[in-house]
Coordinates of C-alpha atoms in Angstrom, one line a residue:
Chain A
X4 CA -38.5 -7.0 13.7
X5 CA -39.7 -3.5 14.2
X6 CA -37.0 -2.9 16.8
X7 CA -34.4 -4.2 14.4
X8 CA -35.6 -2.1 11.6
X9 CA -35.7 1.1 13.7
X10 CA -32.2 0.5 14.9
X11 CA -31.0 0.0 11.4
X12 CA -32.8 3.2 10.2
X13 CA -31.2 5.3 13.0
X14 CA -27.8 3.9 12.1
X15 CA -28.4 4.7 8.4
X16 CA -29.4 8.3 9.4
X17 CA -26.2 8.7 11.4
X18 CA -24.2 7.6 8.4
X19 CA -26.0 10.0 6.1
X20 CA -25.4 12.9 8.6
X21 CA -21.7 12.2 8.7
X22 CA -21.6 12.0 4.9
X23 CA -23.6 15.2 4.7
X24 CA -21.1 16.9 7.0
X25 CA -18.2 15.8 4.8
X26 CA -20.0 17.0 1.7
X27 CA -20.7 20.3 3.3
X28 CA -17.1 20.7 4.5
X29 CA -15.9 20.1 0.9
X30 CA -18.5 22.4 -0.5
X31 CA -17.8 25.2 1.9
X32 CA -14.0 25.1 2.6
X33 CA -12.3 23.6 -0.5
X34 CA -11.8 26.6 -2.8
X35 CA -13.9 29.7 -2.4
X36 CA -17.4 29.2 -3.9
X37 CA -17.7 32.9 -4.7
X38 CA -14.6 32.9 -6.8
X39 CA -16.0 30.1 -8.9
X40 CA -19.3 31.9 -9.5
X41 CA -18.1 35.4 -10.5
X42 CA -15.8 36.8 -13.1
X43 CA -12.4 38.5 -12.5
X44 CA -13.9 42.0 -13.0
X45 CA -16.5 41.7 -10.2
X46 CA -15.7 44.3 -7.5
X47 CA -15.0 43.4 -3.9
X48 CA -18.3 45.1 -2.8
X49 CA -20.3 43.0 -5.3
X50 CA -18.6 39.8 -4.1
X51 CA -19.4 40.7 -0.5
X52 CA -23.0 41.4 -1.4
X53 CA -23.3 38.0 -3.2
X54 CA -21.6 36.3 -0.2
X55 CA -24.2 37.9 2.1
X56 CA -27.1 37.0 -0.2
X57 CA -26.0 33.3 -0.4
X58 CA -25.7 33.2 3.4
X59 CA -22.0 32.4 3.4
X60 CA -21.5 34.9 6.3
X61 CA -24.0 33.1 8.6
X62 CA -22.6 31.0 11.4
X63 CA -21.4 27.6 10.1
X64 CA -24.0 25.5 11.9
X65 CA -26.8 27.6 10.3
X66 CA -25.2 27.0 6.9
X67 CA -24.9 23.3 7.6
X68 CA -28.6 23.1 8.5
X69 CA -29.5 25.0 5.4
X70 CA -27.3 22.6 3.3
X71 CA -29.1 19.5 4.7
X72 CA -32.5 21.0 4.2
X73 CA -31.7 21.8 0.6
X74 CA -30.1 18.5 0.0
X75 CA -33.2 16.7 1.3
X76 CA -35.1 18.5 -1.5
X77 CA -32.4 17.5 -4.1
X78 CA -31.1 21.0 -4.3
X79 CA -27.3 20.7 -4.5
X80 CA -26.5 24.2 -6.0
X81 CA -25.1 25.0 -9.4
X82 CA -22.2 23.2 -11.1
X83 CA -19.1 25.3 -11.6
X84 CA -18.3 24.0 -15.0
X85 CA -21.8 23.7 -16.6
X86 CA -23.5 26.6 -14.9
X87 CA -26.6 24.5 -14.5
X88 CA -28.4 23.1 -11.4
X89 CA -26.6 20.0 -10.3
X90 CA -29.9 18.1 -9.7
X91 CA -30.9 18.6 -13.4
X92 CA -27.5 17.4 -14.6
X93 CA -27.9 14.3 -12.4
X94 CA -31.5 13.6 -13.5
X95 CA -30.3 13.5 -17.1
X96 CA -27.6 11.0 -16.4
X97 CA -29.1 8.7 -13.7
X98 CA -31.0 6.5 -16.3
X99 CA -27.8 5.7 -18.2
X100 CA -26.0 4.6 -15.0
X101 CA -28.9 2.6 -13.6
X102 CA -29.6 0.8 -16.8
X103 CA -25.9 -0.2 -17.1
X104 CA -25.8 -1.3 -13.5
X105 CA -29.0 -3.3 -13.9
X106 CA -27.7 -5.0 -17.1
X107 CA -24.4 -5.9 -15.4
X108 CA -26.1 -7.3 -12.3
X109 CA -28.3 -9.5 -14.6
X110 CA -25.2 -10.7 -16.5
X111 CA -23.4 -11.5 -13.2
X112 CA -26.3 -13.5 -11.9
X113 CA -27.4 -15.3 -15.1
X114 CA -23.9 -16.4 -15.9
X115 CA -22.4 -16.7 -12.4
X116 CA -25.1 -18.8 -10.7
X117 CA -25.2 -21.7 -13.3
X118 CA -21.4 -21.7 -13.4
X119 CA -21.2 -21.9 -9.6
X120 CA -23.8 -24.7 -9.5
X121 CA -21.9 -26.7 -12.1
X122 CA -18.5 -26.2 -10.4
X123 CA -20.0 -27.1 -7.0
X124 CA -21.7 -30.3 -8.2
X125 CA -18.8 -31.5 -10.4
X126 CA -15.9 -30.6 -8.3
X127 CA -13.2 -32.6 -10.1
X128 CA -14.3 -32.1 -13.7
X129 CA -11.9 -30.2 -16.0
X130 CA -14.6 -27.7 -16.9
X131 CA -14.9 -26.7 -13.2
X132 CA -11.2 -26.3 -12.9
X133 CA -11.3 -24.1 -16.1
X134 CA -14.0 -22.0 -14.5
X135 CA -11.9 -21.5 -11.4
X136 CA -8.8 -20.5 -13.3
X137 CA -10.7 -18.1 -15.5
X138 CA -12.3 -16.6 -12.4
X139 CA -8.9 -16.0 -10.8
X140 CA -7.8 -14.2 -13.9
X141 CA -11.0 -12.2 -13.9
X142 CA -10.3 -11.1 -10.3
X143 CA -6.7 -10.1 -11.1
X144 CA -7.5 -8.0 -14.2
X145 CA -8.4 -4.5 -13.3
X146 CA -11.8 -3.4 -14.6
X147 CA -10.5 -0.8 -16.9
X148 CA -8.1 -3.2 -18.6
X149 CA -10.9 -5.7 -19.2
X150 CA -12.8 -2.9 -20.9
X151 CA -9.8 -2.1 -23.1
X152 CA -9.3 -5.7 -24.0
X153 CA -12.9 -6.1 -25.0
X154 CA -12.8 -2.9 -27.1
X155 CA -9.7 -4.1 -28.8
X156 CA -11.1 -7.5 -29.5
X157 CA -14.8 -6.7 -30.4
X158 CA -14.7 -3.1 -31.6
X159 CA -11.3 -2.5 -33.2
X160 CA -10.4 -6.0 -34.5
X161 CA -13.7 -7.7 -35.2
X162 CA -15.8 -4.5 -35.5
X163 CA -18.9 -6.2 -34.1
X164 CA -19.9 -3.9 -31.3
X165 CA -19.6 -0.2 -30.7
X166 CA -17.0 1.0 -28.2
X167 CA -18.5 4.2 -26.9
X168 CA -21.8 5.9 -26.1
X169 CA -25.3 4.4 -25.5
X170 CA -26.5 4.1 -29.1
X171 CA -30.0 5.3 -29.9
X172 CA -32.2 5.9 -26.8
X173 CA -36.0 6.2 -26.5
X174 CA -37.6 8.8 -24.2
X175 CA -40.0 7.4 -21.6
X176 CA -42.0 9.8 -19.5
X177 CA -40.6 13.2 -18.8
X178 CA -37.0 12.4 -17.9
X179 CA -36.2 8.7 -18.3
X180 CA -34.3 7.6 -21.4
X181 CA -33.8 4.0 -22.2
X182 CA -31.4 2.1 -24.5
X183 CA -33.3 -1.2 -24.0
X184 CA -35.7 -0.6 -26.8
X185 CA -33.4 -0.1 -29.8
X186 CA -31.0 -2.5 -31.4
X187 CA -28.1 0.0 -31.4
X188 CA -28.9 0.7 -27.7
X189 CA -28.8 -3.0 -26.8
X190 CA -25.6 -3.5 -28.8
X191 CA -24.0 -0.6 -27.0
X192 CA -24.9 -2.1 -23.7
X193 CA -23.1 -5.5 -24.2
X194 CA -19.4 -4.6 -23.8
X195 CA -19.9 -2.1 -20.9
X196 CA -22.1 -4.4 -18.9
X197 CA -19.8 -7.4 -19.3
X198 CA -16.8 -5.2 -18.2
X199 CA -18.7 -4.0 -15.2
X200 CA -20.3 -7.3 -14.2
X201 CA -17.3 -9.6 -14.7
X202 CA -15.9 -9.2 -11.2
X203 CA -19.3 -9.7 -9.6
X204 CA -19.9 -12.8 -11.8
X205 CA -16.6 -14.4 -10.7
X206 CA -17.5 -13.5 -7.1
X207 CA -21.0 -15.0 -7.3
X208 CA -19.6 -18.1 -9.0
X209 CA -17.0 -18.8 -6.4
X210 CA -19.5 -18.1 -3.6
X211 CA -22.1 -20.5 -4.9
X212 CA -19.5 -23.2 -5.6
X213 CA -18.2 -22.9 -2.0
X214 CA -21.7 -23.0 -0.5
X215 CA -22.8 -25.9 -2.7
X216 CA -19.7 -27.9 -1.7
X217 CA -20.6 -27.3 2.0
X218 CA -24.4 -27.9 1.7
X219 CA -24.0 -31.2 -0.3
X220 CA -22.1 -32.7 2.6
X221 CA -24.9 -32.1 5.1
X222 CA -27.1 -34.8 6.6
X223 CA -30.4 -33.6 5.1
X224 CA -29.0 -33.9 1.5
X225 CA -27.7 -37.4 2.3
X226 CA -31.2 -38.3 3.6
X227 CA -32.9 -36.8 0.6
X228 CA -30.7 -38.9 -1.6
X229 CA -31.3 -42.0 0.6
X230 CA -35.0 -41.5 0.1
X231 CA -34.4 -42.0 -3.6
X232 CA -35.3 -38.5 -4.7
X233 CA -34.1 -37.7 -8.2
X234 CA -30.8 -35.9 -8.3
X235 CA -32.2 -32.9 -10.0
X236 CA -34.8 -32.4 -7.2
X237 CA -32.1 -32.7 -4.5
X238 CA -29.7 -30.4 -6.2
X239 CA -32.1 -27.6 -7.0
X240 CA -34.9 -27.9 -4.4
X241 CA -32.8 -28.8 -1.4
X242 CA -29.3 -27.8 -2.0
X243 CA -29.5 -24.6 -4.1
X244 CA -32.2 -23.1 -1.9
X245 CA -29.9 -23.2 1.1
X246 CA -27.0 -21.5 -0.7
X247 CA -29.0 -18.5 -1.6
X248 CA -28.9 -16.6 1.8
X249 CA -25.2 -15.5 1.5
X250 CA -25.7 -15.0 -2.3
X251 CA -28.4 -12.5 -1.7
X252 CA -26.4 -10.6 0.9
X253 CA -23.3 -10.4 -1.4
X254 CA -25.4 -9.5 -4.4
X255 CA -27.0 -6.7 -2.6
X256 CA -23.8 -5.4 -1.2
X257 CA -22.2 -5.8 -4.6
X258 CA -24.9 -3.7 -6.2
X259 CA -23.4 -0.7 -4.4
X260 CA -19.9 -1.7 -5.7
X261 CA -21.3 -1.9 -9.2
X262 CA -22.6 1.6 -9.0
X263 CA -19.2 2.8 -7.7
X264 CA -17.2 0.9 -10.3
X265 CA -19.5 2.3 -13.0
X266 CA -17.3 5.4 -12.8
X267 CA -14.5 3.4 -14.3
X268 CA -16.5 1.5 -16.9
X269 CA -18.3 4.7 -18.0
X270 CA -15.0 6.4 -18.5
X271 CA -13.6 3.6 -20.6
X272 CA -16.7 3.4 -22.8
X273 CA -17.6 7.2 -22.7
X274 CA -21.0 6.1 -21.3
X275 CA -23.0 9.3 -20.5
X276 CA -23.9 8.4 -16.9
X277 CA -23.3 10.0 -13.5
X278 CA -20.0 8.2 -13.0
X279 CA -18.4 9.9 -16.0
X280 CA -19.8 13.2 -14.8
X281 CA -18.3 12.7 -11.4
X282 CA -14.9 11.9 -12.9
X283 CA -15.0 15.0 -15.0
X284 CA -16.0 16.9 -11.8
X285 CA -12.9 15.4 -9.9
X286 CA -10.6 16.5 -12.8
X287 CA -12.1 20.0 -12.9
X288 CA -12.6 20.4 -9.1
X289 CA -16.3 20.9 -9.6
X290 CA -17.1 20.7 -5.9
X291 CA -21.0 20.9 -6.1
X292 CA -21.1 17.8 -8.4
X293 CA -18.6 16.0 -6.2
X294 CA -20.5 16.6 -3.0
X295 CA -23.9 15.7 -4.7
X296 CA -22.4 12.5 -6.0
X297 CA -21.1 11.6 -2.6
X298 CA -24.5 12.2 -1.0
X299 CA -26.4 10.3 -3.8
X300 CA -24.2 7.2 -3.7
X301 CA -24.1 7.2 0.1
X302 CA -27.9 7.3 0.0
X303 CA -28.0 4.5 -2.5
X304 CA -25.6 2.3 -0.5
X305 CA -27.4 2.9 2.8
X306 CA -30.7 2.1 1.2
X307 CA -29.4 -1.1 -0.4
X308 CA -27.8 -2.2 2.9
X309 CA -31.0 -1.6 4.7
X310 CA -33.1 -3.6 2.2
X311 CA -30.5 -6.5 2.4
X312 CA -30.7 -6.5 6.2
X313 CA -34.5 -6.7 6.0
X314 CA -34.5 -9.3 3.3
X315 CA -32.2 -11.5 5.4
X316 CA -35.0 -11.5 8.0
X317 CA -37.5 -12.8 5.5
X318 CA -35.3 -15.4 4.0
X319 CA -33.8 -17.0 7.0
X320 CA -36.5 -18.2 9.4
X321 CA -33.9 -18.7 12.2
X322 CA -33.4 -15.0 12.5
X323 CA -37.1 -14.4 13.2
X324 CA -37.3 -16.7 16.2
X325 CA -36.7 -15.3 19.7
X326 CA -36.4 -11.7 18.5
X327 CA -38.8 -9.0 19.7
Chain B
X25 CA 13.2 -6.3 36.6
X26 CA 14.4 -8.9 34.1
X27 CA 11.6 -11.4 34.6
X28 CA 9.1 -9.0 33.2
X29 CA 10.9 -8.0 30.1
X30 CA 11.0 -11.6 29.1
X31 CA 7.4 -11.5 28.1
X32 CA 7.3 -14.2 25.4
X33 CA 7.4 -17.7 26.9
X34 CA 8.6 -19.2 23.6
X35 CA 11.8 -17.1 23.6
X36 CA 12.5 -18.3 27.1
X37 CA 12.3 -21.9 26.0
X38 CA 14.6 -21.3 23.1
X39 CA 17.2 -19.6 25.3
X40 CA 17.5 -22.6 27.6
X41 CA 17.7 -24.9 24.6
X42 CA 20.3 -22.8 22.8
X43 CA 23.5 -24.2 24.3
X44 CA 22.6 -27.8 23.3
X45 CA 22.3 -27.3 19.6
X46 CA 21.7 -24.2 17.7
X47 CA 20.0 -24.6 14.3
X48 CA 20.5 -21.4 12.3
X49 CA 17.7 -19.1 11.5
X50 CA 17.7 -20.2 7.9
X51 CA 17.7 -23.9 8.8
X52 CA 14.8 -23.4 11.2
X53 CA 12.9 -21.6 8.5
X54 CA 13.6 -24.3 6.0
X55 CA 12.2 -26.9 8.4
X56 CA 9.1 -24.9 9.4
X57 CA 5.5 -25.7 8.6
X58 CA 5.2 -22.6 6.5
X59 CA 8.1 -23.6 4.2
X60 CA 6.7 -27.1 3.8
X61 CA 3.3 -25.9 2.9
X62 CA 5.0 -23.5 0.5
X63 CA 6.9 -26.3 -1.3
X64 CA 3.7 -28.5 -1.4
X65 CA 1.8 -26.0 -3.5
X66 CA 3.3 -25.8 -7.0
X67 CA 1.2 -22.8 -8.0
X68 CA 2.6 -20.9 -5.0
X69 CA 6.2 -21.7 -5.9
X70 CA 5.6 -20.5 -9.5
X71 CA 3.8 -17.4 -8.2
X72 CA 6.7 -16.6 -5.8
X73 CA 9.3 -17.0 -8.5
X74 CA 7.2 -14.8 -10.8
X75 CA 6.8 -12.2 -8.2
X76 CA 10.5 -12.2 -7.4
X77 CA 11.4 -11.8 -11.1
X78 CA 9.0 -9.0 -11.6
X79 CA 10.2 -7.2 -8.4
X80 CA 13.8 -7.6 -9.6
X81 CA 13.0 -6.3 -13.1
X82 CA 11.2 -3.3 -11.6
X83 CA 13.7 -2.3 -8.9
X84 CA 16.8 -2.9 -11.2
X85 CA 15.1 -1.0 -14.1
X86 CA 17.7 1.8 -14.3
X87 CA 20.5 -0.8 -14.7
X88 CA 18.9 -3.5 -16.8
X89 CA 16.4 -1.6 -19.0
X90 CA 17.7 -1.4 -22.6
X91 CA 16.9 2.3 -22.8
X92 CA 16.1 5.2 -20.4
X93 CA 12.6 6.3 -21.5
X94 CA 13.0 9.6 -19.5
X95 CA 16.2 10.7 -21.0
X96 CA 15.0 13.2 -23.5
X97 CA 18.4 13.3 -25.3
X98 CA 18.2 9.6 -26.2
X99 CA 14.6 9.3 -27.4
X100 CA 13.8 10.4 -30.9
X101 CA 10.4 11.1 -32.3
X102 CA 11.6 9.4 -35.5
X103 CA 11.3 6.1 -33.6
X104 CA 7.7 6.7 -32.6
X105 CA 5.1 3.9 -32.9
X106 CA 7.5 1.2 -33.9
X107 CA 5.6 -2.2 -33.6
X108 CA 6.9 -5.2 -31.6
X109 CA 9.5 -7.5 -32.9
X110 CA 7.4 -10.1 -34.8
X111 CA 5.5 -7.5 -36.9
X112 CA 6.5 -5.8 -40.1
X113 CA 8.5 -2.6 -39.8
X114 CA 9.8 -3.7 -36.4
X115 CA 13.1 -2.3 -35.2
X116 CA 15.5 -4.7 -33.4
X117 CA 16.4 -2.0 -30.9
X118 CA 12.8 -2.0 -29.5
X119 CA 11.7 -5.5 -28.6
X120 CA 8.1 -4.6 -27.7
X121 CA 7.9 -1.5 -29.9
X122 CA 7.7 2.2 -29.0
X123 CA 5.0 4.6 -27.9
X124 CA 3.9 7.8 -29.6
X125 CA 7.0 9.7 -28.4
X126 CA 9.5 7.0 -29.4
X127 CA 10.1 5.6 -25.9
X128 CA 10.9 1.9 -25.8
X129 CA 7.9 0.1 -24.4
X130 CA 9.9 -2.6 -22.6
X131 CA 11.9 -0.1 -20.7
X132 CA 8.9 2.1 -20.0
X133 CA 7.2 -1.0 -18.6
X134 CA 10.1 -1.7 -16.2
X135 CA 10.2 1.9 -15.0
X136 CA 6.4 2.0 -14.8
X137 CA 6.3 -1.2 -12.7
X138 CA 8.9 0.3 -10.4
X139 CA 6.7 3.4 -9.8
X140 CA 3.6 1.2 -9.4
X141 CA 5.4 -1.0 -6.8
X142 CA 6.8 2.0 -4.9
X143 CA 3.4 3.6 -4.7
X144 CA 1.9 0.3 -3.7
X145 CA 4.5 -0.4 -1.0
X146 CA 4.4 3.1 0.4
X147 CA 0.6 3.2 0.6
X148 CA 0.4 -0.2 2.2
X149 CA 2.9 0.9 4.8
X150 CA 1.1 4.2 5.4
X151 CA -2.3 2.4 5.6
X152 CA -1.0 -0.2 8.0
X153 CA 0.6 2.6 10.1
X154 CA -2.7 4.5 10.4
X155 CA -4.7 1.4 10.9
X156 CA -2.5 -0.2 13.5
X157 CA -2.2 3.0 15.5
X158 CA -5.9 3.7 15.5
X159 CA -6.7 0.0 16.2
X160 CA -4.3 -0.1 19.1
X161 CA -5.7 3.0 20.6
X162 CA -9.3 2.0 20.1
X163 CA -8.7 -1.5 21.5
X164 CA -6.6 -0.4 24.4
X165 CA -8.5 2.6 25.5
X166 CA -12.0 1.3 24.8
X167 CA -15.0 3.5 25.7
X168 CA -15.7 6.7 23.8
X169 CA -12.4 6.8 21.9
X170 CA -13.1 3.3 20.6
X171 CA -16.7 4.2 19.7
X172 CA -15.6 7.2 17.7
X173 CA -12.8 5.5 15.8
X174 CA -14.9 2.5 15.0
X175 CA -18.0 4.5 13.9
X176 CA -15.7 6.4 11.4
X177 CA -14.5 3.0 10.2
X178 CA -18.0 1.7 9.8
X179 CA -19.1 4.8 7.7
X180 CA -16.0 4.4 5.5
X181 CA -16.7 0.7 5.0
X182 CA -20.0 1.6 3.4
X183 CA -18.0 3.1 0.5
X184 CA -15.8 1.2 -2.0
X185 CA -12.1 2.2 -1.6
X186 CA -11.8 3.5 -5.1
X187 CA -14.5 6.1 -4.5
X188 CA -12.8 7.4 -1.4
X189 CA -9.5 7.6 -3.2
X190 CA -11.1 9.5 -6.0
X191 CA -12.7 11.9 -3.6
X192 CA -9.6 12.6 -1.6
X193 CA -7.7 13.1 -4.9
X194 CA -10.3 15.6 -6.1
X195 CA -10.2 17.5 -2.8
X196 CA -6.4 17.6 -3.0
X197 CA -6.7 19.1 -6.5
X198 CA -8.9 21.8 -5.1
X199 CA -6.4 22.6 -2.3
X200 CA -3.1 22.4 -4.2
X201 CA -4.3 23.7 -7.6
X202 CA -3.3 22.4 -10.9
X203 CA 0.4 23.6 -11.0
X204 CA 1.6 21.9 -7.9
X205 CA -0.1 18.7 -8.9
X206 CA 2.8 17.2 -10.8
X207 CA 5.0 17.6 -7.8
X208 CA 2.6 16.4 -5.3
X209 CA 0.9 13.6 -7.3
X210 CA 3.0 10.9 -5.7
X211 CA 2.2 12.0 -2.2
X212 CA -1.5 12.8 -2.8
X213 CA -1.8 9.3 -4.3
X214 CA -0.2 7.6 -1.3
X215 CA -2.3 9.6 1.2
X216 CA -5.6 8.9 -0.7
X217 CA -4.7 5.1 -1.0
X218 CA -3.7 5.0 2.7
X219 CA -6.9 6.7 3.9
X220 CA -9.0 4.3 1.8
X221 CA -7.4 1.1 3.1
X222 CA -6.7 1.7 6.8
X223 CA -10.0 0.3 8.1
X224 CA -9.2 -3.3 7.7
X225 CA -6.0 -3.0 9.8
X226 CA -7.7 -1.0 12.4
X227 CA -10.5 -3.6 12.8
X228 CA -8.1 -6.5 13.0
X229 CA -5.7 -4.9 15.4
X230 CA -8.5 -3.6 17.6
X231 CA -9.9 -7.1 18.0
X232 CA -6.6 -8.7 18.9
X233 CA -5.6 -5.8 21.2
X234 CA -8.8 -6.3 23.2
X235 CA -7.9 -9.9 23.8
X236 CA -4.2 -9.2 24.6
X237 CA -4.9 -6.3 27.0
X238 CA -6.5 -8.7 29.6
X239 CA -3.6 -11.0 29.6
X240 CA -1.3 -11.2 32.5
X241 CA 1.8 -9.7 30.9
X242 CA -0.1 -6.5 30.1
X243 CA -1.5 -6.3 33.6
X244 CA 1.9 -6.9 35.1
X245 CA 3.3 -4.1 33.0
X246 CA 0.5 -1.8 34.0
X247 CA 1.0 -2.6 37.7
X248 CA 4.7 -1.6 37.7
X249 CA 3.6 1.7 36.2
X250 CA 4.7 1.6 32.6
X251 CA 3.0 4.3 30.6
X252 CA 0.2 3.3 28.3
X253 CA 1.9 4.3 25.1
X254 CA 4.9 2.1 25.9
X255 CA 2.7 -0.9 26.8
X256 CA 0.9 -0.5 23.5
X257 CA 4.0 -0.2 21.4
X258 CA 6.5 -2.5 23.1
X259 CA 4.3 -5.1 24.6
X260 CA 1.0 -5.5 22.7
X261 CA 2.1 -4.5 19.2
X262 CA 4.5 -7.4 18.7
X263 CA 1.7 -9.9 19.6
X264 CA -0.9 -8.5 17.2
X265 CA 1.2 -8.2 14.0
X266 CA 0.6 -11.7 12.6
X267 CA -2.7 -11.1 10.8
X268 CA -1.5 -7.6 9.7
X269 CA 1.1 -9.2 7.5
X270 CA -1.5 -11.3 5.7
X271 CA -3.7 -8.2 5.2
X272 CA -0.8 -6.3 3.9
X273 CA 0.1 -8.9 1.3
X274 CA -3.4 -9.0 0.0
X275 CA -3.7 -5.2 0.1
X276 CA -0.6 -4.8 -1.9
X277 CA -2.3 -6.3 -5.0
X278 CA -5.4 -4.2 -4.3
X279 CA -3.3 -1.0 -3.8
X280 CA -1.5 -1.6 -7.1
X281 CA -4.8 -2.1 -9.0
X282 CA -6.3 1.0 -7.4
X283 CA -3.3 3.1 -8.2
X284 CA -3.4 1.9 -11.8
X285 CA -7.1 2.7 -12.0
X286 CA -6.6 6.2 -10.6
X287 CA -3.7 6.8 -12.9
X288 CA -5.8 5.5 -15.8
X289 CA -8.6 7.9 -14.9
X290 CA -6.1 10.7 -15.0
X291 CA -6.0 11.6 -11.3
X292 CA -2.9 9.5 -10.3
X293 CA 0.7 9.6 -11.6
X294 CA 1.2 12.3 -14.3
X295 CA 2.6 11.3 -17.8
X296 CA 6.0 12.7 -16.8
X297 CA 6.4 9.9 -14.2
X298 CA 4.2 7.2 -15.7
X299 CA 3.1 4.2 -13.6
X300 CA 1.7 1.2 -15.4
X301 CA -1.8 2.8 -15.2
X302 CA -0.6 6.0 -16.8
X303 CA 1.1 4.0 -19.6
X304 CA -2.2 2.2 -20.3
X305 CA -4.0 5.5 -20.3
X306 CA -1.6 6.9 -22.9
X307 CA -1.9 3.8 -25.0
X308 CA -5.7 3.9 -24.8
X309 CA -5.7 6.9 -27.2
X310 CA -3.9 4.8 -29.9
X311 CA -6.0 1.7 -29.6
X312 CA -8.2 2.7 -32.5
X313 CA -5.4 3.7 -34.9
X314 CA -3.9 0.2 -34.7
X315 CA -1.0 0.8 -32.3
X316 CA -2.5 -1.7 -29.8
X317 CA 0.9 -2.6 -28.2
X318 CA 1.2 0.8 -26.4
X319 CA -1.8 -0.1 -24.2
X320 CA -1.9 -3.9 -24.1
X321 CA 1.7 -4.6 -23.0
X322 CA 1.7 -2.5 -19.9
X323 CA -1.8 -3.9 -19.2
X324 CA -0.5 -7.5 -19.4
X325 CA 2.5 -6.6 -17.1
X326 CA 0.0 -5.1 -14.6
X327 CA -2.2 -8.2 -14.8
X328 CA 0.8 -10.5 -14.3
X329 CA 2.1 -8.6 -11.3
X330 CA -1.3 -8.5 -9.6
X331 CA -2.0 -12.2 -10.3
X332 CA 1.3 -13.3 -8.8
X333 CA 1.0 -11.1 -5.7
X334 CA -2.6 -12.3 -5.3
X335 CA -1.7 -16.0 -5.5
X336 CA 1.0 -15.4 -2.9
X337 CA -1.4 -13.6 -0.6
X338 CA -4.0 -16.3 -0.9
X339 CA -1.5 -19.0 0.0
X340 CA -0.1 -17.0 2.9
X341 CA -3.7 -16.4 4.3
X342 CA -4.5 -20.1 4.1
X343 CA -1.1 -21.2 5.4
X344 CA -1.3 -18.9 8.5
X345 CA -4.9 -19.7 9.2
X346 CA -5.0 -22.2 12.0
X347 CA -8.5 -23.4 11.1
X348 CA -7.3 -24.8 7.8
X349 CA -4.2 -26.7 9.1

């Protein structure tokens, strides 16, 4: 277990180093950072002085080392467009993205799991077939078009729900803002989280259905039924439990995908999160924000992957046997 | 040395049987397992027909579209925002209405689908080319080259493709500047899509190459001193392309969706050469003022295209999978 965890951590650190190298290359070589910081009237001498002061004349490995040390302390420099420290900009927007991702993950699980169980247990019923066809359409519709359709239906035509922003938010602590505590905040959350979670919901539903179909044919389920255990007990205690291992893996990995696809959903709904900021940075070539977003998401993905690997170990007893 | 060039035992059998009776290529295809499984699945037949129709509409757009949406002389701002045919104030010239500049939506969709498909095809070919080359080299060479290529692939797999495409697009902006973007948008898009999707090809090809390289025909080729590059391209490549076709079909749908997403986000095709995604982005601004058709029709066309290609890809994957036979 410890050997496994150490190996995983070393791998994760290598991934982070490679990503940092990429982010650094972007930061240092795409466009001239000095040109972005000073005005047109700054003289060449002043530019050189600034270059020297920022350490841009040092050998590249020294600069890279400095970049990593600063990044480890969440110092990613100053945004070209906003003239503010990148870390402050991100701190303001992280709560919005995390709340949206959390709400969509909950939506995907709460709706996807029961649908999957039903479709797995009643394979031939018309409702199961309906679920499957709907899920196929859900997979084929691009995320942004789902958002547009929902806005068209619920905001423009029916006028039930807002189509942009977070609604009213409440400040908790020094930097966290939440939309979970106000009615307008919760209403604003509904459409974006459905948009973002729909793909994951269909994925989880199909996965649980496939796993259920497989588990139900196994011997121990037949024996449980032969013993006369009630259906409900067999279905949930014996069958469902054994479908959960792949579901947890996929859910964990999809959490990363949710955070990445939040970029699109946030753009459609003008949700003030870090994805929207990243997209604006891409459009305006704001390299510090782009490289910081790259490092932050890489860190999130690597951490999630690590936690999933470790969870695997605890859930599936077979993995524990015979390993040092 | 003629006995070595005849590396595929199947073709040898066919050659000897040829003089007896020769069923044409088409007849053999019509009698194959693949074609039978195709006819058996009604959904697939419908999807194939749908795909064929959409492809035809897209590629024949300049000849069959009722208007040319890019001909500035023929469009008139007086025709702007005409609703589709069943609504009030509709104009019989514009079946699905017009957009804010008076361009016919139906024609714009045909042309947009054409651009979406061209970008999709080119990026799939480019991704397959990069992936197959790197996979062949990694699998055949092994050792350090293999380790480096596959570690890069692993790191890239940690990220969703859309993020990578966005990043590459952002970097390209930085390098080329805003002015050249219109000109280069098409190429930037293809490069960023290709660099986001190559990993799957590389992994598959590497796996099969590692199996093939220990077979006798490769060893024989090596013994008679054929250079590695030729062994890889002429001898191994034809034997590892089966799974690549399946990945390519499934990736085509993915590439079309990713292209549409990038264009929707404003970093893909520019409004002067709109793909379906760009059309939806343009229409999105008019959703609130009631002109819903400008966004919804291109979106439905995109969904229809992706759904049909997806269904075909799913069927092909199952039909070619020996485990499911």
